[in-house]
PDB file of C-alpha atoms and ligand atoms in Angstrom:
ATOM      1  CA  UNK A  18      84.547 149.975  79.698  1.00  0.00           C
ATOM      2  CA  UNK A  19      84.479 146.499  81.531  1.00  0.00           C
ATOM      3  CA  UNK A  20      81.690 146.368  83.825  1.00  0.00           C
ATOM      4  CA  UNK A  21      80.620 144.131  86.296  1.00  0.00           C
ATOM      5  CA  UNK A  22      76.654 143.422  85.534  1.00  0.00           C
ATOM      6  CA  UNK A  23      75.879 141.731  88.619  1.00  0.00           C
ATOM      7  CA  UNK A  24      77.250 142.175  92.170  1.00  0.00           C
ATOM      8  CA  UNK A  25      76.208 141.789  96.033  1.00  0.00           C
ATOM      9  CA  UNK A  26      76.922 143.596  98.974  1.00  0.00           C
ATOM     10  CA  UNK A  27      76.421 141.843 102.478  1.00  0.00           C
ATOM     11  CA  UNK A  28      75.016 144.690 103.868  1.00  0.00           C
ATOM     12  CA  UNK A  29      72.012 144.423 102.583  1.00  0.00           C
ATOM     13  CA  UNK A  30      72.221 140.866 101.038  1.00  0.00           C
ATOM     14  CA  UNK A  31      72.492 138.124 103.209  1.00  0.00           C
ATOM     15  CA  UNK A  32      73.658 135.480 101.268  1.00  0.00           C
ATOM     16  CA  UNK A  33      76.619 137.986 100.037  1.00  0.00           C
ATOM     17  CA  UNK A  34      79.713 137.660 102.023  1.00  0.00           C
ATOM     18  CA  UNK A  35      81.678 140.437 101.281  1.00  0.00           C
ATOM     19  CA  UNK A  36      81.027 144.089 102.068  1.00  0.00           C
ATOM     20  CA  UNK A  37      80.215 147.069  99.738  1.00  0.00           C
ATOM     21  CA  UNK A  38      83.600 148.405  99.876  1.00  0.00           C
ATOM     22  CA  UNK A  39      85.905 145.319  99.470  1.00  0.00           C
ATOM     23  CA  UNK A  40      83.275 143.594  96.553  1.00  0.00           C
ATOM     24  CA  UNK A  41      84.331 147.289  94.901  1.00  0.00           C
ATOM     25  CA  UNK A  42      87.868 146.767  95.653  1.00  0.00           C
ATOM     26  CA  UNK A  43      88.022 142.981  94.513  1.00  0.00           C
ATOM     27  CA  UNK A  44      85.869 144.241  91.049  1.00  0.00           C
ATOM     28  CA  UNK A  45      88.503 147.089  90.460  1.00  0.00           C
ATOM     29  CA  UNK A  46      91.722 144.457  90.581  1.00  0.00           C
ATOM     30  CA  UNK A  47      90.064 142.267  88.523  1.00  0.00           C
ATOM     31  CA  UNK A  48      90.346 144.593  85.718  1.00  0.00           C
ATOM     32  CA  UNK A  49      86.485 146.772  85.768  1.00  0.00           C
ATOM     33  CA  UNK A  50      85.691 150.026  85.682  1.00  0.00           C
ATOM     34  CA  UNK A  51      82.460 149.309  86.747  1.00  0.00           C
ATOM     35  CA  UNK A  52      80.079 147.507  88.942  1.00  0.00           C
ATOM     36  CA  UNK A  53      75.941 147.076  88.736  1.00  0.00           C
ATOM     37  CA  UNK A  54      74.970 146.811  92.504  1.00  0.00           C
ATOM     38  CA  UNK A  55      71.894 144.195  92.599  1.00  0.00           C
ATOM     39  CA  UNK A  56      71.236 143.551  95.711  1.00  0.00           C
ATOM     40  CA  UNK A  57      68.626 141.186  96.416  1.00  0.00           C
ATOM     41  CA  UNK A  58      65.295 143.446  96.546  1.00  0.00           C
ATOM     42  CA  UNK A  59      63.177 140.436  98.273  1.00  0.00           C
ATOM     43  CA  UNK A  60      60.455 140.348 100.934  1.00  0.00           C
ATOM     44  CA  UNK A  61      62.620 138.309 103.641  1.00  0.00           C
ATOM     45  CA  UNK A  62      65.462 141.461 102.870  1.00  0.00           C
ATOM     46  CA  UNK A  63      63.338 144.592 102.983  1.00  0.00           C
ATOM     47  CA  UNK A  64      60.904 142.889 105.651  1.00  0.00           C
ATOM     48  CA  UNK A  65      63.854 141.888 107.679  1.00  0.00           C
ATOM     49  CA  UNK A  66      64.832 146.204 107.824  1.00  0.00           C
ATOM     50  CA  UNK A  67      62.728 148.115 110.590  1.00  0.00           C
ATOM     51  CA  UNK A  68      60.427 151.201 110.145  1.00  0.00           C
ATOM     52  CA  UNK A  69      57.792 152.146 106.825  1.00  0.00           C
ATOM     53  CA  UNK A  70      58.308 150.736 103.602  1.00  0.00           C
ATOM     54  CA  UNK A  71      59.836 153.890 102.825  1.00  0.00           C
ATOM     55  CA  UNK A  72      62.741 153.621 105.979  1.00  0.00           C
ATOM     56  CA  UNK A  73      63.160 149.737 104.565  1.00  0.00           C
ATOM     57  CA  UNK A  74      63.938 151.503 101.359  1.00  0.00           C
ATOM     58  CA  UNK A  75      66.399 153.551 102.499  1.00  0.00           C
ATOM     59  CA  UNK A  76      67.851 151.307 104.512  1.00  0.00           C
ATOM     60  CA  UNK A  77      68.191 148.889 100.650  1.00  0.00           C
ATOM     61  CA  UNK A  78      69.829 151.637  99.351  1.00  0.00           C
ATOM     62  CA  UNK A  79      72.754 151.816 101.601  1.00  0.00           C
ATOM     63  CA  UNK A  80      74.376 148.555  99.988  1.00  0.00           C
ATOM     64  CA  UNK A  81      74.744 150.580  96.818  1.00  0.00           C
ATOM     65  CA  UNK A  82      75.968 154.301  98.679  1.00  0.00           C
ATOM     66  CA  UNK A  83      78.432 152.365 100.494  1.00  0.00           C
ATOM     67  CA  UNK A  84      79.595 150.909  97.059  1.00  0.00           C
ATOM     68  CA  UNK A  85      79.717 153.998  95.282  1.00  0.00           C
ATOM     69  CA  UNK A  86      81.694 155.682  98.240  1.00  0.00           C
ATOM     70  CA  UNK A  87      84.299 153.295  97.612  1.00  0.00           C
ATOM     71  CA  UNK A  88      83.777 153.263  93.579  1.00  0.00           C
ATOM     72  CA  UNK A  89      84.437 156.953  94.152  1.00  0.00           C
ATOM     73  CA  UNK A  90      88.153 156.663  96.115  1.00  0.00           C
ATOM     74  CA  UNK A  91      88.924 153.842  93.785  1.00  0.00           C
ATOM     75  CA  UNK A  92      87.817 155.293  90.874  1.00  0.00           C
ATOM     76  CA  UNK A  93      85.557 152.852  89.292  1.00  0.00           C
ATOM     77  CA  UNK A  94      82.045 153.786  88.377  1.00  0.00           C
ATOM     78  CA  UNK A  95      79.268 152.476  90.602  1.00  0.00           C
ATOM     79  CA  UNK A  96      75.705 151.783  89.507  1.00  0.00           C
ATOM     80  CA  UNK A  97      72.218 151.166  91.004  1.00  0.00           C
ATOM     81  CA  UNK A  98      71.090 148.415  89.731  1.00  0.00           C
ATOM     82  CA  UNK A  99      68.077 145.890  91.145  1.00  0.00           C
ATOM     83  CA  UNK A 100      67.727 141.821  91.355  1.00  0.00           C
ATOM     84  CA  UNK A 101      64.449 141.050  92.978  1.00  0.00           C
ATOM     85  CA  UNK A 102      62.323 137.666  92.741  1.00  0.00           C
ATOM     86  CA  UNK A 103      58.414 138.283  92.008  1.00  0.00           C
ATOM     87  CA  UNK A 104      55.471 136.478  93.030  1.00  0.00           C
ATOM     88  CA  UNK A 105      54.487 133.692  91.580  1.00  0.00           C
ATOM     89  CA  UNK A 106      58.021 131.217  91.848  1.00  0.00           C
ATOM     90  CA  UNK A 107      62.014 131.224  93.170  1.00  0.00           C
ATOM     91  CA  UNK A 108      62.992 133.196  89.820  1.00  0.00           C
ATOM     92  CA  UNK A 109      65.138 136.066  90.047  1.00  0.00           C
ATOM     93  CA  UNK A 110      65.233 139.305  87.821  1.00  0.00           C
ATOM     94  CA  UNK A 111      67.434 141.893  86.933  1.00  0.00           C
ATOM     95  CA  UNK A 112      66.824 145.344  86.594  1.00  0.00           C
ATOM     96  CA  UNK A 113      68.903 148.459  84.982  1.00  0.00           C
ATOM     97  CA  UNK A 114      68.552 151.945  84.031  1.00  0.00           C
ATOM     98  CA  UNK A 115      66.693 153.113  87.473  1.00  0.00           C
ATOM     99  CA  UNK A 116      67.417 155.399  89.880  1.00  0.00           C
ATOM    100  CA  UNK A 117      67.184 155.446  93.595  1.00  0.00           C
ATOM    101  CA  UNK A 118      63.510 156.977  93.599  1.00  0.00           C
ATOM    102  CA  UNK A 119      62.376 153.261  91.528  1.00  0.00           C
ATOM    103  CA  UNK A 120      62.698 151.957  94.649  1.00  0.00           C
ATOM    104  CA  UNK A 121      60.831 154.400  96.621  1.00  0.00           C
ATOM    105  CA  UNK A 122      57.713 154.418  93.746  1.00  0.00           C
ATOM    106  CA  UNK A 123      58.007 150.714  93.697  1.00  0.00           C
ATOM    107  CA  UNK A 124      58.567 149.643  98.192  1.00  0.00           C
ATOM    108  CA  UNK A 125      57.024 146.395  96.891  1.00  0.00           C
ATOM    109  CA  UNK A 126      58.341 145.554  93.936  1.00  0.00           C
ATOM    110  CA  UNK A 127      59.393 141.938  95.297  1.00  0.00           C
ATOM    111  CA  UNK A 128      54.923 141.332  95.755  1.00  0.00           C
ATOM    112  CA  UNK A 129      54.464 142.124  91.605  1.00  0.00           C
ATOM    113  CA  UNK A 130      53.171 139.318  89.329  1.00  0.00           C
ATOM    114  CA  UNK A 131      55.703 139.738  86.955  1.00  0.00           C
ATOM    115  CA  UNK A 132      53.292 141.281  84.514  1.00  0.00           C
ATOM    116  CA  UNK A 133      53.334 144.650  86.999  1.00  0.00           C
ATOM    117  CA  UNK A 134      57.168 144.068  86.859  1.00  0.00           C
ATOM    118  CA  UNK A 135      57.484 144.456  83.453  1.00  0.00           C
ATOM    119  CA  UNK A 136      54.753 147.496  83.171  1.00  0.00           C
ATOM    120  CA  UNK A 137      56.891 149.123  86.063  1.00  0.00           C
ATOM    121  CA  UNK A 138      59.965 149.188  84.309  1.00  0.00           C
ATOM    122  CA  UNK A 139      58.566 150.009  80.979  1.00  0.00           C
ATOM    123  CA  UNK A 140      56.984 152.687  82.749  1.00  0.00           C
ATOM    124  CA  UNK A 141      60.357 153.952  84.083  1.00  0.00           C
ATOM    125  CA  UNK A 142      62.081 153.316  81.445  1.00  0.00           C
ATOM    126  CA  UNK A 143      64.140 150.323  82.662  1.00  0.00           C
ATOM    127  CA  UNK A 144      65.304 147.122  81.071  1.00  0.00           C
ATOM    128  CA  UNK A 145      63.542 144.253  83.052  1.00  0.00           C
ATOM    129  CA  UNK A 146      65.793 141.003  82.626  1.00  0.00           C
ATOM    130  CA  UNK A 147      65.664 137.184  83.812  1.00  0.00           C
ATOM    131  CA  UNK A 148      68.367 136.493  85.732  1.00  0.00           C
ATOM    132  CA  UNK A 149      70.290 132.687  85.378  1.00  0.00           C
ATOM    133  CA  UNK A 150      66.487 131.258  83.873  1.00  0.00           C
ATOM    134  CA  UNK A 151      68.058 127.771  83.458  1.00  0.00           C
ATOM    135  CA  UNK A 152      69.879 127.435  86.759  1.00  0.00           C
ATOM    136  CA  UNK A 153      68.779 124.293  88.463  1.00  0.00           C
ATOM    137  CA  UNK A 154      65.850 125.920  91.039  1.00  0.00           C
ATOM    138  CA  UNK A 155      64.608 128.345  88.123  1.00  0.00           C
ATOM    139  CA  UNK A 156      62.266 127.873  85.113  1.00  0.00           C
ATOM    140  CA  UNK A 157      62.244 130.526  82.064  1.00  0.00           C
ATOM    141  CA  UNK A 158      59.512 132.544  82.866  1.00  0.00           C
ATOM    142  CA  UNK A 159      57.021 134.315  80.082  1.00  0.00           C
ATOM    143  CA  UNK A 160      59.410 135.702  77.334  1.00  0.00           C
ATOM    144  CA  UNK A 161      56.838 138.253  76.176  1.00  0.00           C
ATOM    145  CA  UNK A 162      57.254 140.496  79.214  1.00  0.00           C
ATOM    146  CA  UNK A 163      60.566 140.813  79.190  1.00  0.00           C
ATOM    147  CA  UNK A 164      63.599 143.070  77.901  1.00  0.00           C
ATOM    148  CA  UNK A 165      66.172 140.186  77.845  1.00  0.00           C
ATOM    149  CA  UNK A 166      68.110 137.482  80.127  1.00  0.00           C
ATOM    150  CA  UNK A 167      71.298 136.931  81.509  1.00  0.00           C
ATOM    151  CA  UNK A 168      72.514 134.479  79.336  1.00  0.00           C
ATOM    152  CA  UNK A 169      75.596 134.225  81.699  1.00  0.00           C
ATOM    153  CA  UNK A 170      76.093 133.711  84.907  1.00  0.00           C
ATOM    154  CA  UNK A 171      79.294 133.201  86.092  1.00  0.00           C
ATOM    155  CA  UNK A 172      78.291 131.989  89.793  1.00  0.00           C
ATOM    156  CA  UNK A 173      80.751 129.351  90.408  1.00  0.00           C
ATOM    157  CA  UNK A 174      78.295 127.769  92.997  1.00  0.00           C
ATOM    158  CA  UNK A 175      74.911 126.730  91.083  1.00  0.00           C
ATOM    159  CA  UNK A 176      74.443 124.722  88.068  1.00  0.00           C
ATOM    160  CA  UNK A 177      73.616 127.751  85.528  1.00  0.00           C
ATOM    161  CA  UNK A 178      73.195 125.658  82.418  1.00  0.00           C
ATOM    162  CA  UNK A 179      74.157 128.771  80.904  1.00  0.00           C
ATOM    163  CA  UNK A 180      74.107 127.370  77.426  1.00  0.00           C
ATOM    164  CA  UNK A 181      70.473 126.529  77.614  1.00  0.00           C
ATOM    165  CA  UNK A 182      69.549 129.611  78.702  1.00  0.00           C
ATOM    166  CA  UNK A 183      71.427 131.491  75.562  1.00  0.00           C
ATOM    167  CA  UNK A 184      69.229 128.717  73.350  1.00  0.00           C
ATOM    168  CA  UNK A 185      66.031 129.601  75.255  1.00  0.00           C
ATOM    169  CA  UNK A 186      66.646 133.597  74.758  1.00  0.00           C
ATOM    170  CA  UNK A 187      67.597 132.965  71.281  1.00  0.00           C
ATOM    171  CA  UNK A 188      64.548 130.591  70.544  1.00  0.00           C
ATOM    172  CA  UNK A 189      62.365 133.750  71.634  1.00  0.00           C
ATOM    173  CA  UNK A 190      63.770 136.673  70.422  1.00  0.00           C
ATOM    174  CA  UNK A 191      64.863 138.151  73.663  1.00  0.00           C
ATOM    175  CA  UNK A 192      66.793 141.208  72.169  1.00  0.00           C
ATOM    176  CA  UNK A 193      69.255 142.079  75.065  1.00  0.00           C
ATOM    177  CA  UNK A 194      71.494 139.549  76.475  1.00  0.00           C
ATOM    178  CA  UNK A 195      73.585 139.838  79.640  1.00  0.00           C
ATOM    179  CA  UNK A 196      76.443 138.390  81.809  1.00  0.00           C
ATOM    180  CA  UNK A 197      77.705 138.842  85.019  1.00  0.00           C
ATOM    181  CA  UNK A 198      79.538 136.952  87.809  1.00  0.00           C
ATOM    182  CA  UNK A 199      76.333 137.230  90.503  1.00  0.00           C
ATOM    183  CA  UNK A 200      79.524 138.132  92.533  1.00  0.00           C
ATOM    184  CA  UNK A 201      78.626 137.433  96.098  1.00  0.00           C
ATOM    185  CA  UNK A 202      82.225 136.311  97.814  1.00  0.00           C
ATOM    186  CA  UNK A 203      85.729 137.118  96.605  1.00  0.00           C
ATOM    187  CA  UNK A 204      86.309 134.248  94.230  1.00  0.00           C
ATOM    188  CA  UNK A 205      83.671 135.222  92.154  1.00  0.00           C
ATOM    189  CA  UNK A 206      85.574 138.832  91.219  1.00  0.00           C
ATOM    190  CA  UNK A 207      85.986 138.911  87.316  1.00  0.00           C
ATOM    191  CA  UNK A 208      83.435 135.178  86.114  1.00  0.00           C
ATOM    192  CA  UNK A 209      81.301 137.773  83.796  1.00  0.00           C
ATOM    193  CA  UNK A 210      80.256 141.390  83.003  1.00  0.00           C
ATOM    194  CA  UNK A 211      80.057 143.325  79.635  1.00  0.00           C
ATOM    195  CA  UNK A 212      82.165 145.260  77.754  1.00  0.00           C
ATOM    196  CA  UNK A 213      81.389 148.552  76.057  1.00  0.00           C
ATOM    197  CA  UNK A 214      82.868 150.856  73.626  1.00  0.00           C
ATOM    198  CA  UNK A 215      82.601 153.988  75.770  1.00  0.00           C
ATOM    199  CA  UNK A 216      82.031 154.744  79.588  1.00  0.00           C
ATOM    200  CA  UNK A 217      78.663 155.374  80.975  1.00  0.00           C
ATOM    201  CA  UNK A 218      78.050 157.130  84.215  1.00  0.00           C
ATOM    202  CA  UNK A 219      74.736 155.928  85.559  1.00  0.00           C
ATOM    203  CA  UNK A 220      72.086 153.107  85.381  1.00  0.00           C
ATOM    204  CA  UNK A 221      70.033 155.322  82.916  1.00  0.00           C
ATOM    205  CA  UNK A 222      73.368 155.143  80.447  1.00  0.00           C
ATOM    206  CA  UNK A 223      73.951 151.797  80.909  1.00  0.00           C
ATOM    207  CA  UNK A 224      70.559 150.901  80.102  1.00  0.00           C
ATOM    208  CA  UNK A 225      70.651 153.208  76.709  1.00  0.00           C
ATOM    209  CA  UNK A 226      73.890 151.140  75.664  1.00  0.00           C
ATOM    210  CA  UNK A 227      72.499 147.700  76.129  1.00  0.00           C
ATOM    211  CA  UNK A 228      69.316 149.261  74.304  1.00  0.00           C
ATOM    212  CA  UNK A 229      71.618 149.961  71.875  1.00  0.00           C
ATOM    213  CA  UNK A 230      73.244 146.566  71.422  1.00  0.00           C
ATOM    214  CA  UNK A 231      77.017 147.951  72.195  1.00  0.00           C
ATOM    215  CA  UNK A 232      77.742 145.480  75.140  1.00  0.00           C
ATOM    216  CA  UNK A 233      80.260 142.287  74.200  1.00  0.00           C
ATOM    217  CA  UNK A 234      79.558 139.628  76.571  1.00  0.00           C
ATOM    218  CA  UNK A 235      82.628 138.613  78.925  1.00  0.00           C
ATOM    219  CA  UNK A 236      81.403 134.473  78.696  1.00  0.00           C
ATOM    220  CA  UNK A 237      84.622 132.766  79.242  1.00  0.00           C
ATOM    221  CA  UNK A 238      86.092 134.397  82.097  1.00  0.00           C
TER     222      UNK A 238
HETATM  223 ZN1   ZN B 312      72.238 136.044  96.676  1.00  0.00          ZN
HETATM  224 ZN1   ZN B 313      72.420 137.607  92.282  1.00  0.00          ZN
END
């Protein structure tokens, strides 16, 4: 199963310039079966939404049900995934295995040092992963609370240094390694992802395979 790791929708992201349904669409010609929806989960996104923290919430979530509407006529699996930054720099991180009610126990994830990050998703039973740590604005953040990195990212827009963040990863250990394309316009369908042996329906499976170690890493796109 080819899956897309990392993927935006613009309506919820607003750097992302394609909506839920034709990011699907573009994911499914390129040859996947499925798509991680990480929309940004950042304080300028959710504050941007009206209503409680719990409304702002919802209103998150609709990226990913739009997404999985289409995933559903197209049949390619959708799943909930998370990228949020966390106090402290510009960093982004990646989060799988979580279901919609992570958000709702966690309305300010985006405010965590990323200490409480980590704890969260251990708590949960996610995987809590750097996202791009060598791209030009980003530094590798503390390697000891953390599940792994995305050693590629296939954003054809920033400077990824990709190799240096494989070396940095390797240098400490950091057991799971990802790659995805960061996909947020059309060109970007099909620059990364995983592969896996057999399908997995939800977050909560896909973070039990990369647990696992199954995933091949699509790195030359
Ligand atoms: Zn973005
Ligand atoms: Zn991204």
């Amino acid at each position: 199963m080819k899956i897309e790791m990392h993927a935006h929708t613009s309506e919820v992201s607003p750097c992302a310039k394609v909506p839920a349904e034709e990011m699907v669409k573009a994911c499914a010609e390129a040859g996947y079966q499925g798509v991680v929806v990480t929309d940004h989960f950042n304080d300028y996104v959710l504050e941007s939404f009206p209503g409680s923290a719990r409304d702002r919430v919802t209103r998150y979530l609709e990226g990913y049900q739009r997404a999985q509407e289409a995933g559903a006529k197209l049949g390619i699996q959708v799943i909930l995934g998370m990228e949020s930054c966390i106090a402290g720099g510009p960093e982004d991180f990646l989060v799988y295995g979580i279901g919609m009610d992570f958000f709702y126990q966690n309305p300010i994830f985006y405010q965590y040092s990323q200490e409480q990050a980590f704890k969260a998703c251990q708590e949960y039973g996610a995987l809590f992963f750097q996202a791009h740590p060598c791209r030009s604005y980003c530094k590798p953040r503390d390697p000891h609370l953390l599940d792994g990195v995305e050693v590629f990212n296939g954003n054809p827009r920033h400077e990824n240094n990709n190799p240096r963040a494989r070396k940095w990863a390797e240098k400490y250990h950091l057991g799971i390694f990802t790659s995805g394309s960061d996909f947020h316009q059309l060109e970007d369908a099909g620059k990364g992802g995983i592969i896996l042996p057999s399908d997995v329906h939800d977050s909560m499976e896909l973070a039990a395979a990369l647990k696992q170690g199954m995933a091949e890493l699509i790195e030359n796109p």
